[in-house]
Structure formats: structure tokens, C-alpha cells
PDB file of C-alpha atoms in Angstrom:
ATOM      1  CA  UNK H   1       0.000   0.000   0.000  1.00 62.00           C
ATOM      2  CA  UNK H   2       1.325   3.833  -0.766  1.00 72.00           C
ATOM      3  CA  UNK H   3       3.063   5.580   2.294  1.00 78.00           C
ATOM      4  CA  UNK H   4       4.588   8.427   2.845  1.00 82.00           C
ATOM      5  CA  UNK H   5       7.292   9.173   5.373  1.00 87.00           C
ATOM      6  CA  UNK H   6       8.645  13.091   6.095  1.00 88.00           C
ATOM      7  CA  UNK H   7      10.896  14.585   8.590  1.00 92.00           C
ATOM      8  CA  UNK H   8       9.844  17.894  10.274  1.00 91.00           C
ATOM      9  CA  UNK H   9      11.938  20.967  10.989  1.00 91.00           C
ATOM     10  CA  UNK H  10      12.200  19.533  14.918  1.00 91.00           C
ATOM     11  CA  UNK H  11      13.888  15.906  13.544  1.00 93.00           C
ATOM     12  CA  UNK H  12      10.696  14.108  14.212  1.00 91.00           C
ATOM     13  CA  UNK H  13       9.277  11.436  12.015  1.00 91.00           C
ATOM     14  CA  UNK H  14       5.748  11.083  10.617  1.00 89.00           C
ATOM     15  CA  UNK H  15       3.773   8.547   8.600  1.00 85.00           C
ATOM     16  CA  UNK H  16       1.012   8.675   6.428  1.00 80.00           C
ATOM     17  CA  UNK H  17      -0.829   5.657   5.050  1.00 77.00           C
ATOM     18  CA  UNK H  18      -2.320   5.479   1.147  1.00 68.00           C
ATOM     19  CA  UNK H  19      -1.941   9.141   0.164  1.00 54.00           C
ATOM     20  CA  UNK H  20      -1.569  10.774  -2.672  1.00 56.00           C
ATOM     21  CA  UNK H  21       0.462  14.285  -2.383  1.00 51.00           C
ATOM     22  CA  UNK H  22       0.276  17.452  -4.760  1.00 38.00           C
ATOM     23  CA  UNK H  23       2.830  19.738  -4.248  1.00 39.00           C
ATOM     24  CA  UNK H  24       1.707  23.479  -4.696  1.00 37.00           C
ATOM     25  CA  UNK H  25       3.765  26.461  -2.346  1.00 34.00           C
ATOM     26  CA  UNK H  26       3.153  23.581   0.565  1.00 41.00           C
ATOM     27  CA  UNK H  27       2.937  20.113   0.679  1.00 49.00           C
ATOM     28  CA  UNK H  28      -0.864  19.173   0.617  1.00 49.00           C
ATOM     29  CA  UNK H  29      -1.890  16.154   0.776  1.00 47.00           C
ATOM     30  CA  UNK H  30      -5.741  14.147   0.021  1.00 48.00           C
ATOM     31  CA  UNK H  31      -7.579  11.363   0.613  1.00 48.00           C
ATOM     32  CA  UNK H  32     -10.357   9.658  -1.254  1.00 50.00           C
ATOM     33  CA  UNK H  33     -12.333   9.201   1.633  1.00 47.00           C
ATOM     34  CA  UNK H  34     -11.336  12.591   3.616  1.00 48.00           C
ATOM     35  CA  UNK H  35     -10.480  15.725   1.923  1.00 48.00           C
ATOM     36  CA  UNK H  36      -8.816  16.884   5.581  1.00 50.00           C
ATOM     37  CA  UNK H  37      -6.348  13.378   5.695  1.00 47.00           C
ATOM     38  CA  UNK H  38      -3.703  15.890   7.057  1.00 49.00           C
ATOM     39  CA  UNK H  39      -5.055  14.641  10.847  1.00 55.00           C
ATOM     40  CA  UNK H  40      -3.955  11.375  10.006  1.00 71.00           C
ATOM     41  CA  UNK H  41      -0.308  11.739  10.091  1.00 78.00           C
ATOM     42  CA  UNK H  42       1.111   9.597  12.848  1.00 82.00           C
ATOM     43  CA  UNK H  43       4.188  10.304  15.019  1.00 84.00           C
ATOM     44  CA  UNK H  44       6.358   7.554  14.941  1.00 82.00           C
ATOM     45  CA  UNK H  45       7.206   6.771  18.481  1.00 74.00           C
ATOM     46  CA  UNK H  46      10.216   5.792  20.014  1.00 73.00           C
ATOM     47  CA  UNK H  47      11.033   3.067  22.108  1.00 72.00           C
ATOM     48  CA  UNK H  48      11.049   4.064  26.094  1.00 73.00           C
ATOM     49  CA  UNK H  49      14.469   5.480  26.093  1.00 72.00           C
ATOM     50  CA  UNK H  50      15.405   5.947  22.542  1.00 75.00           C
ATOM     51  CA  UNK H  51      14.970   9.717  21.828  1.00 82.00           C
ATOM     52  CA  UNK H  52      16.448  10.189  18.165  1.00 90.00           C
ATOM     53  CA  UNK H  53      16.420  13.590  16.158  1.00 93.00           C
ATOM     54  CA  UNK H  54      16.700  12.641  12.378  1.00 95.00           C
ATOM     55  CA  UNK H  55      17.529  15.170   9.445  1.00 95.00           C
ATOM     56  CA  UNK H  56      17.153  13.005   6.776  1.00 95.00           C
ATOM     57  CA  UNK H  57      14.925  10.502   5.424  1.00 93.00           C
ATOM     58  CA  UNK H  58      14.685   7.819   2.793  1.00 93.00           C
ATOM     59  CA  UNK H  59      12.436   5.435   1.500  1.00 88.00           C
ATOM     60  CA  UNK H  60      13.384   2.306  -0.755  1.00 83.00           C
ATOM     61  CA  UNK H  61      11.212  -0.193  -2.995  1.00 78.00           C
ATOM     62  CA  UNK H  62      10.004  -3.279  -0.464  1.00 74.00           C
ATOM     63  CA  UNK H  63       9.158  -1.038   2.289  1.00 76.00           C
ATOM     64  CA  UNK H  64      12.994   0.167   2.793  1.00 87.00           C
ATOM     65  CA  UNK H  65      13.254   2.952   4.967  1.00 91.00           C
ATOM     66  CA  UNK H  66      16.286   4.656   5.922  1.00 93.00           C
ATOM     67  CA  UNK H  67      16.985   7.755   7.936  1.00 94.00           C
ATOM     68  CA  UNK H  68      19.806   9.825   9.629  1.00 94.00           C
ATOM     69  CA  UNK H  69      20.083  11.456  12.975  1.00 94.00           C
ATOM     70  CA  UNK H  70      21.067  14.300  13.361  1.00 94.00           C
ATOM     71  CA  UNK H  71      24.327  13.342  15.452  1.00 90.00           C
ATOM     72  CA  UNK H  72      24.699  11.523  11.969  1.00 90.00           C
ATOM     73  CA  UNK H  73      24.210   8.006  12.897  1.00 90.00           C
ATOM     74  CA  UNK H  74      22.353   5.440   9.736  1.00 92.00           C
ATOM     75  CA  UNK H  75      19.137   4.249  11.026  1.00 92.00           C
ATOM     76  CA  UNK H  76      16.657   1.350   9.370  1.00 92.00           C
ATOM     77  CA  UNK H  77      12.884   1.092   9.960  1.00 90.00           C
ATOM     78  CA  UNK H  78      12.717  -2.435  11.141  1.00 88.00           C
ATOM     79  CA  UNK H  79       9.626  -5.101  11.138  1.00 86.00           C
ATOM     80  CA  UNK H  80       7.898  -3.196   8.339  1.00 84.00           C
ATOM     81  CA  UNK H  81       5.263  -5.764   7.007  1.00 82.00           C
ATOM     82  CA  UNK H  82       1.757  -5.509   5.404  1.00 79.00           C
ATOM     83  CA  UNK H  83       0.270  -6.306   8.883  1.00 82.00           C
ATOM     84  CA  UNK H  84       2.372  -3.518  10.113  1.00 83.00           C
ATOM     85  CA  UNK H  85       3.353  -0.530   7.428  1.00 81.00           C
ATOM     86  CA  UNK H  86       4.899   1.684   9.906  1.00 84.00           C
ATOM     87  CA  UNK H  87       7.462  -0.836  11.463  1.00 85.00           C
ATOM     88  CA  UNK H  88       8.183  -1.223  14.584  1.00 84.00           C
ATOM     89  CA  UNK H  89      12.059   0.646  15.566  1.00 85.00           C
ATOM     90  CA  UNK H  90      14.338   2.192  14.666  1.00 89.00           C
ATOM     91  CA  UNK H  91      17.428   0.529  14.651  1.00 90.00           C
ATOM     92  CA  UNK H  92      20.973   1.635  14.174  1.00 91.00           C
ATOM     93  CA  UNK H  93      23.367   0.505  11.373  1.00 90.00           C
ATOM     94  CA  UNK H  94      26.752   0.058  12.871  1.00 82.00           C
ATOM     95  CA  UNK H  95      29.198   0.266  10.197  1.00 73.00           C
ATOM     96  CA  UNK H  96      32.971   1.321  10.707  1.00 61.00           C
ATOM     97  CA  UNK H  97      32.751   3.014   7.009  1.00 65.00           C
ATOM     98  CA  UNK H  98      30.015   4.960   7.548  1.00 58.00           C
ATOM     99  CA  UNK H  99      31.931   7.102  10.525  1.00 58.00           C
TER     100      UNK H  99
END
């Protein structure tokens, strides 16, 4: 199903299931069956403990999605499945050649 991820100016993440966007001066985005589908963004919450800041964001074919903190540490969207489109952590990609 269509998703779409964003990043806001305060590093948090947000999630927004089957929408379709139109980009005018500001993103907008609709719903067939609400015109106001801008409520239905959905914070992704951390785990108790994990308090992350991102400044990036990517998202990949299969449900791939990517993101960087802003301390600049790689982070994947784990246990992203049909049954659960938003995932379920972040988790971070420790790799000597990404420092």
C-alpha cells in the first residue's frame, strides 16, 4: 500500500498511510475518503528510552526505509510488514565506514 514518510523541521518522524500528495507552495496532501487526511499523520514513536532527532529521510522499494540522525548516525525502519506498514524501531546501522 502507498506511504509516505517526512521529517519535520524539529527531527521528528511522521507517517502517512495510502496518500496521494500534490505539491503546490506547501505540501498538501488528500484522501479519497477525507479531503482533511492531514489529521492522520502519525508520530512515529520511540522506544522508552530511545529519543532520536533525524535530518534526513529515505524510503526504498520493499518497504525500505532509511533515515539519519542528526548526530549523523544510519538508522533502518525495522519489522515493516503488510500487517504492520509503519514498522516497529528504529534501529541503528553500525558500520565502521560509515563514521
Amino acid at each position: 500500500e502507498d506511504a509516505v514518510w517526512l521529517v519535520d523541521s524539529k527531527g521528528k518522524v511522521f507517517f502517512h498511510k495510502g496518500a496521494e500528495i500534490f505539491v503546490r507552495n506547501t505540501l498538501m496532501l488528500t484522501n479519497k475518503d477525507d479531503e482533511r487526511s492531514i489529521s492522520k499523520w502519525m508520530p512515529m514513536i520511540m522506544d522508552p528510552g530511545q529519543e532520536i532527532e533525524f535530518k534526513s529521510l529515505s524510503c526504498g522499494p520493499d518497504n525500505q526505509v532509511w533515515a539519519i540522525s542528526r548526530d549523523d548516525i544510519v538508522y533502518n525502519r525495522t519489522e515493516i510488514t503488510p500487517d504492520q506498514i509503519a514498522g516497529k524501531i528504529w534501529q541503528p546501522i553500525e558500520d565502521p565506514k560509515l563514521k
